[in-house]
Coordinates of N, CA and C in Angstrom, one line a residue:
M1 N 74.1 -36.4 61.1 CA 75.3 -37.8 61.1 C 75.6 -38.4 62.1
T2 N 75.8 -39.6 61.3 CA 76.6 -40.8 62.2 C 78.2 -40.9 62.4
S3 N 78.6 -40.9 63.7 CA 80.0 -41.1 64.1 C 80.2 -42.1 63.1
K4 N 81.7 -41.6 63.2 CA 82.8 -42.3 62.2 C 83.0 -43.8 63.3
P5 N 83.3 -44.9 62.6 CA 83.6 -46.2 63.5 C 85.4 -45.8 63.8
P6 N 85.9 -46.5 64.6 CA 87.0 -46.4 65.3 C 87.8 -46.9 64.1
L7 N 89.2 -46.3 64.3 CA 90.0 -46.4 63.2 C 90.4 -48.0 63.1
L8 N 90.9 -49.1 62.2 CA 91.5 -50.1 61.9 C 92.6 -50.3 63.3
A9 N 92.6 -51.4 64.1 CA 93.7 -51.5 65.0 C 95.3 -52.0 64.1
S10 N 94.9 -53.0 63.0 CA 96.3 -53.2 62.5 C 95.7 -53.3 61.0
M11 N 96.8 -53.7 60.1 CA 96.4 -53.3 58.8 C 95.1 -54.1 57.7
F12 N 94.8 -55.7 58.4 CA 94.1 -56.3 57.9 C 92.7 -56.7 59.0
A13 N 92.7 -55.8 59.9 CA 91.5 -55.8 60.9 C 90.4 -55.6 60.4
P14 N 89.2 -56.2 60.9 CA 87.7 -55.7 60.4 C 87.6 -54.3 60.5
W15 N 86.9 -53.7 59.3 CA 86.8 -52.3 59.8 C 85.0 -52.6 60.4
P16 N 84.9 -51.6 61.3 CA 83.2 -51.7 61.2 C 82.4 -50.9 60.6
R17 N 81.7 -51.1 60.5 CA 80.7 -50.0 59.6 C 79.7 -49.6 60.3
I18 N 79.2 -48.1 59.6 CA 77.8 -47.6 60.5 C 76.7 -47.9 59.3
P19 N 75.8 -47.3 60.0 CA 74.7 -47.7 59.2 C 74.5 -46.6 58.4
I20 N 74.1 -46.2 57.3 CA 73.5 -45.0 56.0 C 72.5 -45.3 55.6
D21 N 71.6 -44.2 55.8 CA 70.1 -44.2 55.2 C 70.5 -43.8 53.7
T22 N 69.8 -44.7 52.9 CA 69.5 -44.5 51.4 C 68.4 -44.5 50.9
T23 N 67.8 -44.3 51.4 CA 65.9 -44.3 51.3 C 65.9 -43.1 50.5
D24 N 64.7 -43.2 49.6 CA 64.6 -42.0 48.7 C 64.7 -40.8 49.5
G25 N 64.8 -39.7 49.1 CA 64.8 -38.3 50.1 C 66.0 -38.0 50.8
S26 N 66.5 -39.4 51.4 CA 68.1 -39.0 52.2 C 69.4 -38.2 51.4
D27 N 70.0 -38.3 52.2 CA 71.2 -36.9 51.9 C 72.0 -38.1 51.4
F28 N 72.1 -39.6 51.8 CA 72.5 -40.0 50.5 C 72.4 -40.4 49.1
F29 N 70.9 -40.2 49.3 CA 70.0 -40.3 48.1 C 70.3 -39.3 46.8
H30 N 70.0 -38.2 47.7 CA 70.8 -36.9 47.0 C 72.1 -36.9 46.4
L31 N 73.1 -37.1 47.3 CA 74.5 -37.2 46.9 C 74.6 -38.5 45.6
D32 N 73.9 -39.5 46.0 CA 74.0 -40.7 44.8 C 73.4 -39.9 43.3
R33 N 72.5 -39.3 43.6 CA 72.0 -38.6 42.4 C 73.0 -37.7 41.6
V34 N 73.6 -37.0 42.7 CA 74.8 -35.9 41.7 C 75.5 -36.5 41.4
A35 N 76.6 -37.5 42.2 CA 77.5 -38.4 41.8 C 77.4 -39.0 40.7
G36 N 75.7 -40.0 40.5 CA 75.6 -40.7 39.2 C 75.9 -40.0 38.2
S37 N 75.0 -38.4 38.1 CA 75.1 -37.6 36.7 C 76.6 -37.5 36.4
A38 N 77.1 -36.8 37.7 CA 78.9 -36.8 37.2 C 79.3 -37.8 36.5
A39 N 79.1 -39.2 36.7 CA 79.9 -40.3 36.1 C 79.5 -40.8 34.9
T40 N 77.8 -40.1 34.8 CA 77.3 -40.9 33.4 C 78.1 -39.7 32.7
G41 N 77.8 -38.4 33.2 CA 78.6 -37.3 31.9 C 79.7 -37.7 31.6
W42 N 80.7 -38.1 32.6 CA 82.0 -38.5 31.8 C 82.1 -39.7 31.0
A43 N 81.3 -40.2 31.1 CA 81.3 -41.7 30.3 C 80.7 -41.2 29.1
L44 N 79.4 -40.6 28.8 CA 79.4 -40.6 27.9 C 80.1 -39.0 27.1
G45 N 81.1 -38.4 27.3 CA 81.5 -37.4 27.2 C 82.6 -37.7 26.0
P46 N 83.3 -36.5 25.6 CA 84.6 -36.7 25.0 C 85.4 -37.4 25.4
E47 N 85.9 -37.4 27.0 CA 86.9 -38.4 27.0 C 86.7 -39.5 28.1
G48 N 85.5 -39.6 27.9 CA 84.8 -40.8 28.4 C 85.1 -41.9 27.9
A49 N 84.5 -43.1 29.0 CA 84.4 -44.4 28.3 C 84.1 -44.9 26.8
Y50 N 82.9 -44.0 26.4 CA 82.9 -44.6 25.1 C 83.4 -44.2 24.2
E51 N 83.9 -43.1 24.4 CA 84.9 -42.3 23.3 C 86.4 -43.0 22.8
Q52 N 86.6 -43.1 24.3 CA 88.3 -44.3 24.5 C 88.2 -45.7 24.7
N53 N 87.1 -46.0 24.4 CA 86.9 -47.8 24.5 C 87.2 -48.4 25.2
L54 N 87.6 -48.0 26.7 CA 87.8 -48.4 27.6 C 87.3 -50.2 28.1
T55 N 88.1 -50.2 29.2 CA 88.2 -51.9 29.4 C 87.1 -51.7 31.1
L56 N 86.2 -52.5 31.0 CA 85.2 -52.1 32.5 C 86.4 -51.7 33.7
A57 N 87.2 -52.0 33.8 CA 87.9 -51.4 35.1 C 88.4 -50.0 34.6
E58 N 88.9 -49.7 33.5 CA 88.7 -48.4 33.3 C 87.9 -47.2 33.6
V59 N 86.5 -48.0 33.0 CA 84.8 -47.1 33.1 C 84.9 -47.1 34.8
V60 N 85.0 -47.9 35.5 CA 84.9 -48.2 37.2 C 85.2 -47.0 37.6
D61 N 86.6 -46.9 37.4 CA 87.7 -46.2 37.9 C 87.4 -44.5 37.6
G62 N 87.1 -44.6 36.1 CA 87.1 -42.9 35.7 C 85.7 -42.6 36.5
A63 N 84.3 -43.1 36.3 CA 83.1 -43.0 36.8 C 83.7 -42.4 38.6
V64 N 84.0 -43.5 39.0 CA 84.1 -42.9 40.7 C 85.1 -41.8 40.6
R65 N 86.3 -41.8 40.3 CA 87.0 -40.1 40.1 C 85.7 -39.0 39.7
E66 N 85.7 -39.4 38.4 CA 84.7 -38.1 38.0 C 83.6 -38.0 39.4
A67 N 82.8 -38.6 39.9 CA 81.7 -38.6 40.5 C 82.5 -38.0 42.1
L68 N 83.4 -38.5 42.4 CA 84.3 -38.2 43.9 C 84.6 -36.6 43.7
L69 N 85.0 -36.3 42.5 CA 85.7 -34.9 42.1 C 84.5 -34.2 42.0
H70 N 83.5 -34.3 41.7 CA 82.6 -33.1 41.5 C 82.0 -33.1 42.9
L71 N 81.5 -33.8 43.8 CA 80.9 -34.0 44.9 C 82.1 -33.1 45.6
L72 N 83.3 -33.7 45.9 CA 84.7 -32.5 46.8 C 84.6 -30.8 46.2
E73 N 84.5 -31.0 44.8 CA 84.4 -29.2 44.1 C 83.0 -28.6 44.5
L74 N 82.0 -29.6 44.6 CA 80.8 -28.8 45.4 C 80.6 -28.6 46.9
G75 N 81.6 -29.2 47.4 CA 81.7 -29.0 49.2 C 80.8 -29.8 49.6
L76 N 80.2 -30.8 49.0 CA 79.3 -31.7 49.8 C 79.9 -32.9 50.2
I77 N 81.1 -33.4 50.4 CA 82.1 -34.2 51.0 C 83.2 -33.4 51.0
D78 N 83.8 -34.2 52.2 CA 85.3 -33.5 52.8 C 86.2 -34.9 52.8
I79 N 87.3 -34.9 52.6 CA 88.5 -35.8 53.1 C 88.9 -35.5 54.7
D80 N 88.9 -36.5 55.2 CA 89.5 -36.2 56.5 C 90.7 -37.0 56.5
S81 N 91.4 -35.9 56.2 CA 93.1 -36.5 56.1 C 94.0 -37.0 57.3
D82 N 93.3 -36.3 58.5 CA 94.2 -36.8 59.6 C 93.8 -38.8 59.6
R83 N 92.4 -38.7 59.7 CA 92.2 -39.9 59.9 C 92.2 -41.2 58.4
L84 N 92.8 -40.8 57.8 CA 93.3 -41.4 56.3 C 94.5 -41.6 57.0
N85 N 95.3 -40.6 56.9 CA 96.7 -41.0 57.3 C 96.8 -41.7 58.7
A86 N 95.8 -41.6 59.6 CA 96.3 -42.1 60.8 C 95.6 -43.7 60.7
A87 N 94.8 -44.2 59.6 CA 94.8 -45.8 59.4 C 96.1 -46.3 59.1
P88 N 96.1 -47.5 60.1 CA 97.1 -48.3 59.1 C 97.1 -49.0 58.5
G89 N 96.1 -49.0 57.4 CA 95.5 -49.5 56.6 C 94.0 -49.4 56.1
L90 N 93.5 -49.3 54.8 CA 92.2 -49.2 54.6 C 92.0 -50.1 53.9
P91 N 90.4 -50.9 53.8 CA 89.9 -51.9 53.4 C 89.7 -51.4 52.0
T92 N 90.0 -52.3 51.0 CA 89.3 -51.8 49.4 C 88.1 -52.8 48.7
H93 N 87.8 -53.8 49.7 CA 86.6 -54.4 49.4 C 85.9 -54.7 50.4
R94 N 84.6 -54.3 50.2 CA 83.7 -54.2 51.4 C 82.4 -56.0 51.2
E95 N 82.1 -56.1 52.0 CA 81.0 -57.3 52.1 C 79.9 -56.2 51.8
R96 N 78.9 -57.1 50.8 CA 77.9 -56.5 50.4 C 76.7 -56.4 51.2
A97 N 76.2 -55.2 52.4 CA 75.2 -55.5 53.2 C 74.1 -54.6 52.6
V98 N 74.2 -53.7 51.8 CA 73.2 -53.0 51.6 C 72.0 -53.1 50.6
P99 N 71.2 -53.1 50.4 CA 70.2 -54.0 49.2 C 70.2 -53.0 48.3

């Protein structure tokens, strides 16, 4: 596993990115498949986007929520609460650097 970048120095300071292996067969690749399946299942299910006629923003929020919940419930990812609470702020947008 790659070490975590340092926390932000201030609210809007740049957040250093760490490299992630996204190639076929990588750990990320497997998590992406599991999360994507959970998100798609939600979107197509009775409480999802098609049944509720949701806006695109609601679809994205719902799909991300379902994917994260699924990965957390499976114990495949953990929330670093200390790190989350220690940061003066977290960026909600990121520059696109992954192909």
